[in-house]
Coordinates of C-alpha atoms and ligand atoms in Angstrom, one line a residue:
X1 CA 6.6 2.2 -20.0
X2 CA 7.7 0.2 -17.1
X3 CA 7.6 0.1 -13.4
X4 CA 8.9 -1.3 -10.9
X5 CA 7.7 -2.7 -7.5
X6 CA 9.6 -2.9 -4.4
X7 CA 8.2 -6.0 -2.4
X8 CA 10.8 -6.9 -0.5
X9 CA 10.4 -5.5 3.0
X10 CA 9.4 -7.6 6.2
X11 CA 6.0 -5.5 6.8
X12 CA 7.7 -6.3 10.5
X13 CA 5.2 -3.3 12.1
X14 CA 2.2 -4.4 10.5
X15 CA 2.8 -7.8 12.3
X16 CA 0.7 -10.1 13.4
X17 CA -0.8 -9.4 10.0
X18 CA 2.4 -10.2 7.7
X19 CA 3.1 -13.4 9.6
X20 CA 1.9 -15.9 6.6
X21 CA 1.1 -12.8 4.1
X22 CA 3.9 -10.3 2.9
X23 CA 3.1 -6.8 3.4
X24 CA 2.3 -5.7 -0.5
X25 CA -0.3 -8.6 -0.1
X26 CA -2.1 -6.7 2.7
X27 CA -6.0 -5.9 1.7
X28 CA -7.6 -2.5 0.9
X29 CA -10.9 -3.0 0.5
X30 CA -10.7 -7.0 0.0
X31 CA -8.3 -6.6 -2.8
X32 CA -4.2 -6.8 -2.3
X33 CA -2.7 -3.6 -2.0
X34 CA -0.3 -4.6 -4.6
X35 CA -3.2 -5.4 -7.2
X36 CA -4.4 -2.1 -6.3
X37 CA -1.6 0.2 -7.6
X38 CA -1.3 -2.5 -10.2
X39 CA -4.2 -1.4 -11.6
X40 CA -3.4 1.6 -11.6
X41 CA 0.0 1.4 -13.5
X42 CA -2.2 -0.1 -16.1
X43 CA -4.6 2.7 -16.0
X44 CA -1.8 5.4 -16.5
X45 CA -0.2 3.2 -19.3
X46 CA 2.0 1.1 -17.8
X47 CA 2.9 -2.2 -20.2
X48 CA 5.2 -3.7 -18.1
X49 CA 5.7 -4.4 -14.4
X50 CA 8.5 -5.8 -12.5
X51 CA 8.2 -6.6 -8.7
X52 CA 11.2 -7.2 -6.7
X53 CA 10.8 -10.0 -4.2
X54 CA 12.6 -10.9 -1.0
X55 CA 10.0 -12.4 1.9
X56 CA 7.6 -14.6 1.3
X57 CA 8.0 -14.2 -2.9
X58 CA 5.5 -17.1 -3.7
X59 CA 2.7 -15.7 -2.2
X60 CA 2.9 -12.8 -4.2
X61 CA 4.1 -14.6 -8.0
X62 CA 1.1 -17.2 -6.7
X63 CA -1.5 -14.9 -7.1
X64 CA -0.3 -12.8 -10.1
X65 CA 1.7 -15.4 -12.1
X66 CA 2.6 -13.2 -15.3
X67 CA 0.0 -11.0 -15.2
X68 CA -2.0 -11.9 -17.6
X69 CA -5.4 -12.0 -16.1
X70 CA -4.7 -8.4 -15.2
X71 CA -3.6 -7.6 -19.1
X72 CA -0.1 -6.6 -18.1
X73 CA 3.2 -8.5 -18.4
X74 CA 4.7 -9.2 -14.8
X75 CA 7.9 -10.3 -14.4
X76 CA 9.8 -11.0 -10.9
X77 CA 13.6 -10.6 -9.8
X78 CA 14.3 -12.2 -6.6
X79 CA 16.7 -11.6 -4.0
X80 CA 18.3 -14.2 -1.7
X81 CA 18.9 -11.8 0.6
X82 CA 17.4 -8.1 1.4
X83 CA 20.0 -6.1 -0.7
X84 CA 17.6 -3.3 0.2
X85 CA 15.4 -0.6 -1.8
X86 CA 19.0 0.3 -3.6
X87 CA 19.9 -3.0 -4.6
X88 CA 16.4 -4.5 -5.6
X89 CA 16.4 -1.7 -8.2
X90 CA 20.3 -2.6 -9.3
X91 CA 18.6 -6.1 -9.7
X92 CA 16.7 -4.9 -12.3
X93 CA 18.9 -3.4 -14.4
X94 CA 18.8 -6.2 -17.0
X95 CA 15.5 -5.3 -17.6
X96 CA 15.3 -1.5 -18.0
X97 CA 16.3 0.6 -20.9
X98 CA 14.2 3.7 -20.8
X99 CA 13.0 6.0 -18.5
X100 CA 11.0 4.1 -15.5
X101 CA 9.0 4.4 -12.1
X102 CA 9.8 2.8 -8.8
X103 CA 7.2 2.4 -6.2
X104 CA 7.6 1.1 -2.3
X105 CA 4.3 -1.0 -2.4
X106 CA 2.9 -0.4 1.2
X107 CA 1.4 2.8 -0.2
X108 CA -2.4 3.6 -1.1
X109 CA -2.6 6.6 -3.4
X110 CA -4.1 8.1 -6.3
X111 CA -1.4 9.7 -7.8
X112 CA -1.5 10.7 -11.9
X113 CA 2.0 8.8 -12.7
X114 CA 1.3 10.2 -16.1
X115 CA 1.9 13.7 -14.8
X116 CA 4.3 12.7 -13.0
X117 CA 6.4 11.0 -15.9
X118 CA 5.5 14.1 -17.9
X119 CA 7.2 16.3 -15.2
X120 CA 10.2 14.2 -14.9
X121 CA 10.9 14.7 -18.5
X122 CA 10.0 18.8 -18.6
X123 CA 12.3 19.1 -15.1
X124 CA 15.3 16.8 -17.2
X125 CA 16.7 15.0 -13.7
X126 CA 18.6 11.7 -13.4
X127 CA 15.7 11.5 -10.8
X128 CA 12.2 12.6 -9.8
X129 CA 10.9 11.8 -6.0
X130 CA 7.2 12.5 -5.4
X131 CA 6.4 14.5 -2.5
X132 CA 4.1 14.9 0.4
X133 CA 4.0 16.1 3.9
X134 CA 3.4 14.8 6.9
X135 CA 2.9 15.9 10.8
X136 CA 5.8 14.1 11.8
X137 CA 8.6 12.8 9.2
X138 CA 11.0 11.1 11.8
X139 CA 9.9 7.6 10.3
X140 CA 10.3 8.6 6.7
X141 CA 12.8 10.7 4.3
X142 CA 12.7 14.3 4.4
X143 CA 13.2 16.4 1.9
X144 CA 14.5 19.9 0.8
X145 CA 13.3 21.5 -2.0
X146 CA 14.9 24.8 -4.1
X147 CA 13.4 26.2 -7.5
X148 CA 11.5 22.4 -8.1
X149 CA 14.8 20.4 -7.4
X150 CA 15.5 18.6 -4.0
X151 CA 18.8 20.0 -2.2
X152 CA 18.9 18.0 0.8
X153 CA 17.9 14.3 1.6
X154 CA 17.4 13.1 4.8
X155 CA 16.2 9.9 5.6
X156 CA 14.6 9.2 9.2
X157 CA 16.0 12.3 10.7
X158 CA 16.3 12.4 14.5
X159 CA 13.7 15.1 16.0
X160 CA 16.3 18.0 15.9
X161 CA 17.3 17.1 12.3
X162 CA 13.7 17.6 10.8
X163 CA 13.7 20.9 9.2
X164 CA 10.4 20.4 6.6
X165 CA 7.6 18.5 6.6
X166 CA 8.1 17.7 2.8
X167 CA 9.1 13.9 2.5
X168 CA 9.9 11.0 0.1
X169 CA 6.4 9.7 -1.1
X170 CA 8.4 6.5 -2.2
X171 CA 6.7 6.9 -5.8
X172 CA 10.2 7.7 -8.3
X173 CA 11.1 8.2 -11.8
X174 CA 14.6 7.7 -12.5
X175 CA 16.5 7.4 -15.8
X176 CA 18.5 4.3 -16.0
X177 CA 21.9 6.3 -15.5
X178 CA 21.0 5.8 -11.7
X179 CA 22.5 2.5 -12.6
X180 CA 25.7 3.5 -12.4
X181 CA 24.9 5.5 -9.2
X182 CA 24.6 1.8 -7.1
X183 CA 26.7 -0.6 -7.1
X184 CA 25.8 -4.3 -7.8
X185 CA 25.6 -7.3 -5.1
X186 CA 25.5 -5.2 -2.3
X187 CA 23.0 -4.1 0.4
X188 CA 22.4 -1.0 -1.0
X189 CA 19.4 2.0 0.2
X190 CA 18.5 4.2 -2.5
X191 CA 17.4 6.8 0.3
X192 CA 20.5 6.8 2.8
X193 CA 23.1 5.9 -0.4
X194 CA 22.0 6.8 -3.7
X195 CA 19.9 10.0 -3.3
X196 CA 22.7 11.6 -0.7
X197 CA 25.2 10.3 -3.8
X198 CA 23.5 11.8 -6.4
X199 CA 23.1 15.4 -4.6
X200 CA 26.9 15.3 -3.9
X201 CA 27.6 14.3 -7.2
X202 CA 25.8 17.8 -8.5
X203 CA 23.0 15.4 -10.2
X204 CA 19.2 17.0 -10.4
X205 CA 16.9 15.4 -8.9
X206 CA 13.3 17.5 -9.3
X207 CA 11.1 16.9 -6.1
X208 CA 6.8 16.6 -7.8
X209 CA 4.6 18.3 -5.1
X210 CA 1.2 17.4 -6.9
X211 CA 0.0 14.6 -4.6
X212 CA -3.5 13.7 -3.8
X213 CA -4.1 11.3 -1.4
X214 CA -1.3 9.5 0.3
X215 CA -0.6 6.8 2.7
X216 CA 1.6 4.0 3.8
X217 CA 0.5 1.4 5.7
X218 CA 3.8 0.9 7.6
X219 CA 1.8 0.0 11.0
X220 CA -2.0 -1.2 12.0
X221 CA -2.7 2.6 12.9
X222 CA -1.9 3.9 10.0
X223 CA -4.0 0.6 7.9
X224 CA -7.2 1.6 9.6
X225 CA -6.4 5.3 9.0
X226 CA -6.1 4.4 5.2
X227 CA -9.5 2.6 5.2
X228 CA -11.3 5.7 7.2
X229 CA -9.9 8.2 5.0
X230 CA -11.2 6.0 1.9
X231 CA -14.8 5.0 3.6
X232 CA -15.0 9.0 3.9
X233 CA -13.9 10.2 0.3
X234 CA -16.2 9.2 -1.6
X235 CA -14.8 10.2 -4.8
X236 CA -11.4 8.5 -3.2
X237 CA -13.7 5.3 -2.1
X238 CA -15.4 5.3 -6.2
X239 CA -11.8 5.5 -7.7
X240 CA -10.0 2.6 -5.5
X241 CA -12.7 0.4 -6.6
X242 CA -13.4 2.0 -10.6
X243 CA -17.1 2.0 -9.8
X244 CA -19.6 4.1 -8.7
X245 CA -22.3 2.2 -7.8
X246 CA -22.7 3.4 -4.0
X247 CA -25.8 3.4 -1.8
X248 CA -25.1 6.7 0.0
X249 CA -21.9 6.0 1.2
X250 CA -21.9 2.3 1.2
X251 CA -20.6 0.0 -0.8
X252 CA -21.9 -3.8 -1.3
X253 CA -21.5 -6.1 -3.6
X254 CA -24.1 -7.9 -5.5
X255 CA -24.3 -11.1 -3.7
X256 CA -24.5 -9.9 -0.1
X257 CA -27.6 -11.5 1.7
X258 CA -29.0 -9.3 4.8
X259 CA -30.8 -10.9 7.1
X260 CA -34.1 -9.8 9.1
X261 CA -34.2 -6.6 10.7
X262 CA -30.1 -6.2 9.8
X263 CA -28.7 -2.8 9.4
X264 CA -25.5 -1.7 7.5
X265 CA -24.6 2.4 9.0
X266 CA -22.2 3.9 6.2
X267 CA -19.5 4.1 5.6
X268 CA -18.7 1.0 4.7
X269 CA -17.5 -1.4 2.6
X270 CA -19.2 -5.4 1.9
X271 CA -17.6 -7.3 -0.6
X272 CA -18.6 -10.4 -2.5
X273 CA -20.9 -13.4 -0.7
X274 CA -21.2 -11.8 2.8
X275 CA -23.4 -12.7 5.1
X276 CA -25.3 -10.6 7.4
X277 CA -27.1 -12.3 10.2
X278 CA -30.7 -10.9 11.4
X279 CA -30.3 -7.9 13.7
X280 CA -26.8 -7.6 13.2
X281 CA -25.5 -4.3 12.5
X282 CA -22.6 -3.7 10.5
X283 CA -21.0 -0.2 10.6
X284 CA -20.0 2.9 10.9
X285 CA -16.6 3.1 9.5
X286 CA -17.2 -1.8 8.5
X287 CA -15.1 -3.2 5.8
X288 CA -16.2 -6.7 5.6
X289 CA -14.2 -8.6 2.7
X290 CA -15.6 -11.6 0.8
X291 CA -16.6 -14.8 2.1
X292 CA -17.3 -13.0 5.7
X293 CA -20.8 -14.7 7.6
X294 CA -21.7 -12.3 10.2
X295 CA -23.8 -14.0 13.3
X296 CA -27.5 -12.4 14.2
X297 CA -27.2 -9.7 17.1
X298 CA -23.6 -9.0 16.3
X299 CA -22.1 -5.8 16.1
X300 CA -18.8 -4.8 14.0
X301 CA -17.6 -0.6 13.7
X302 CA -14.3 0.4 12.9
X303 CA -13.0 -3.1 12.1
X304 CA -11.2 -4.1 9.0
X305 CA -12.4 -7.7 8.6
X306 CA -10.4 -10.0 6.0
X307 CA -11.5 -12.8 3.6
X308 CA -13.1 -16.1 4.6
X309 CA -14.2 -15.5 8.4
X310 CA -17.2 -16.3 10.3
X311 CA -18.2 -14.6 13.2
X312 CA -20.6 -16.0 15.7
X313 CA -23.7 -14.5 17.3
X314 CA -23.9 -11.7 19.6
X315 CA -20.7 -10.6 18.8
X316 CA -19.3 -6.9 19.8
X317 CA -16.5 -5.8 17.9
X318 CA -14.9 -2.3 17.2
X319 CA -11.5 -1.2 16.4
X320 CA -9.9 -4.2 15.4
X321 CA -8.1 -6.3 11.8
X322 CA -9.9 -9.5 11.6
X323 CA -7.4 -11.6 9.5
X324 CA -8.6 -14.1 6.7
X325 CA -9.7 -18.0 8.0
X326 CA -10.4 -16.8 11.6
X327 CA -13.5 -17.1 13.7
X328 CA -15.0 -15.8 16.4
X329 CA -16.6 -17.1 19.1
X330 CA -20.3 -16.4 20.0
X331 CA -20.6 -13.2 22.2
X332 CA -16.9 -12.5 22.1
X333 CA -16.0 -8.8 22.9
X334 CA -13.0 -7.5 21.0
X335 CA -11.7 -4.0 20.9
X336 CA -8.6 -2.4 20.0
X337 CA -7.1 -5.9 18.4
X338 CA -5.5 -7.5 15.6
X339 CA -7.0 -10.8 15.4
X340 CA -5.1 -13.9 13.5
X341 CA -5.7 -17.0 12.5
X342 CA -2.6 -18.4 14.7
X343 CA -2.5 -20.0 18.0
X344 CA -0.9 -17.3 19.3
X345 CA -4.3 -15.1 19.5
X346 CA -5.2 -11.5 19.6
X347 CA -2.9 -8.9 19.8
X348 CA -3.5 -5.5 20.9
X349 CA -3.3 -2.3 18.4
Ligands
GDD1 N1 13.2 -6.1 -2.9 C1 13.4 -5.5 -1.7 N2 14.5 -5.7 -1.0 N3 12.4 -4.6 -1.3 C2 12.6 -4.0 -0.2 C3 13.8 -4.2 0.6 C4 14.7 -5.1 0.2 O1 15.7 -5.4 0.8 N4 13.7 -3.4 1.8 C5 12.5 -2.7 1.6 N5 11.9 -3.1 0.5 C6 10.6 -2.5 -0.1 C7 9.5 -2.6 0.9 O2 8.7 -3.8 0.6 C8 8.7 -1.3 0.7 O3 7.7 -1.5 -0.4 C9 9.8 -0.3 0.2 O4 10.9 -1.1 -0.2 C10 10.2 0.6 1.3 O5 10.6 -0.1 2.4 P1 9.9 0.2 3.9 O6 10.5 -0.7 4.8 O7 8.4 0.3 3.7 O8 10.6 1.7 4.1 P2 10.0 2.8 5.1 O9 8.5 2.9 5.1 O10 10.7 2.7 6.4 O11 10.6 4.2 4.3 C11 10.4 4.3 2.9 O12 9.1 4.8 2.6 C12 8.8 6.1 3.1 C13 7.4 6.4 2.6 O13 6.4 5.5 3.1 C14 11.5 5.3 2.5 O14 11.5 5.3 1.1 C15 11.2 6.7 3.0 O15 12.1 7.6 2.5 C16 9.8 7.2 2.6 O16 9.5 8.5 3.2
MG2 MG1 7.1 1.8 4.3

């Protein structure tokens, strides 16, 4: 079986954060997001994986060359130019000859996408779009269903259009007839052109309702929300990271060195070779990736803090993206931020 990424996009509303990193390559947990639903493609039986690339392509080939270490074969098709969710999977045509999956990759999920395969064949579509619902679906594509098949798609409806909360998970099966559905060299959006197409064109598409969790992490909000909602599932928490070795409900790797009278409050995540200055006190709500020195006295909840950074002593911070390479001053105070390693400095969430 093979899948497809989509890896294209800008990640332009997560900025600062996808300055120098594309959005797929975002962490959850201290691991790219991309490697993430990677692993589980593998786990549901994937073979092969394809990721279509636009910005910033190298950083994401870089770190999984053919995907080998992982124990799956990765290959790449590259775009020039956006040619858009529609035309990255026209791209891959040459490649595909059975049924196969498409995912957007800013999403955090646990869906079966062996039960969903299995319902794309027993419902006998061109297409199947997983479903979820959301509070408000202006930002996304909403969806219609009648007796298991989608009747109307909508994507980013203006408030007066939205009539259901049921939208486009981004996670598809489609048979590669959709093929002929799009045409080739051409900015193409398989939600605003090819789905609308399809529906005209009295094609089935079946709509799969059996989602667990969902979430894209289109903007900052929604990148913290993702992290909370994990730190507070713990059977969520155990499956993202295929262990479940917790203490209560925190998480720390082996080689994390806590220093005198240091406290970790759960939830919370510590990854690999983290260091916990005396007093400090890391938590509620901490994700602290690896390589991350934490100064005595300091104080980090609800803050997502990325690879390699070393915060000074007497720190406060709380509700804020600490991004790879950055320090941070001795007694700083930071709330609410995005923090970068850039010139340009924080930036508020
Ligand atoms: N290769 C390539 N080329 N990939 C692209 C391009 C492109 O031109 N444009 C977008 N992508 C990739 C993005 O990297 C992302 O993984 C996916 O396609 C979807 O793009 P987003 O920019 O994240 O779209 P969205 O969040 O506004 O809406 C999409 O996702 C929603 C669910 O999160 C749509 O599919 C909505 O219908 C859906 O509800
Ligand atoms: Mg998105």
């Amino acid at each position: 079986m093979k899948a497809l990424l989509l890896a294209g996009g800008k990640g332009t509303r997560l900025k600062p954060l996808t300055n120098y990193l594309p959005k797929p390559m975002v962490p959850i947990l201290g691991k790219p997001l991309l490697e993430r639903t990677i692993l589980n493609l593998i786990e549901c039986g994937f073979a092969e994986i394809i990721i279509s690339v636009c910005y910033q392509p190298r950083e994401i080939d870089r770190y999984f060359g053919d995907g080998s270490k992982l124990g799956v074969k990765i290959r790449y098709v590259r775009e020039d130019i956006p040619l858009g969710t529609g035309g990255a999977i026209k791209n891959a045509e040459s490649y595909i000859d059975s049924t196969f999956a498409v995912l957007n990759s800013d999403i955090v999920t646990q869906i079966n996408l062996q039960e969903l395969m299995d319902y794309h064949r027993k419902m006998k579509g061109i297409a199947t779009i997983a479903l979820t619902s959301v509070k408000n679906p202006t930002q996304y594509g909403i969806v219609e269903l009648n007796d298991g098949y989608i009747s109307i798609f909508k994507e980013k409806p203006k408030p007066h259009e939205v009539t259901s909360n049921l939208i486009n998970a981004g996670i598809y099966v489609f048979e590669p007839e959709i093929f002929k559905y799009i045409s080739a060299d051409q900015v193409v959006s398989v939600e605003r052109n090819t789905f609308p197409l399809l529906l005209s064109s009295k094609m089935k598409i079946a709509g799969y309702t059996d989602m667990h969790y969902w979430m894209d992490i289109g903007t900052p909000e929604k990148y913290i929300q993702a992290h909370n909602d994990i730190l507070n599932n713990t059977e969520l928490f155990s499956k993202m990271l295929k262990t479940s070795v917790f203490y209560g409900n925190i998480f720390h790797n082996n080689s994390v060195r806590h220093g005198y009278k240091s406290r970790v409050i759960g939830p919370a995540y510590i990854g690999n070779n983290v260091d916990i200055g005396t007093k400090a006190v890391i938590g509620p709500y901490a994700v602290l990736s690896d390589n991350v020195k934490i100064g005595s006295g300091s104080r980090i909840s609800n803050s997502i803090v990325w690879d390699n950074v070393e915060v000074g002593k007497t720190t406060n911070i709380a509700n804020t993206i600490i991004g790879s390479n950055c320090k941070i001053d001795n007694t700083a105070e930071i709330c609410d931020s995005i923090f970068v390693n850039d010139i340009a400095g924080p930036v508020a969430i």
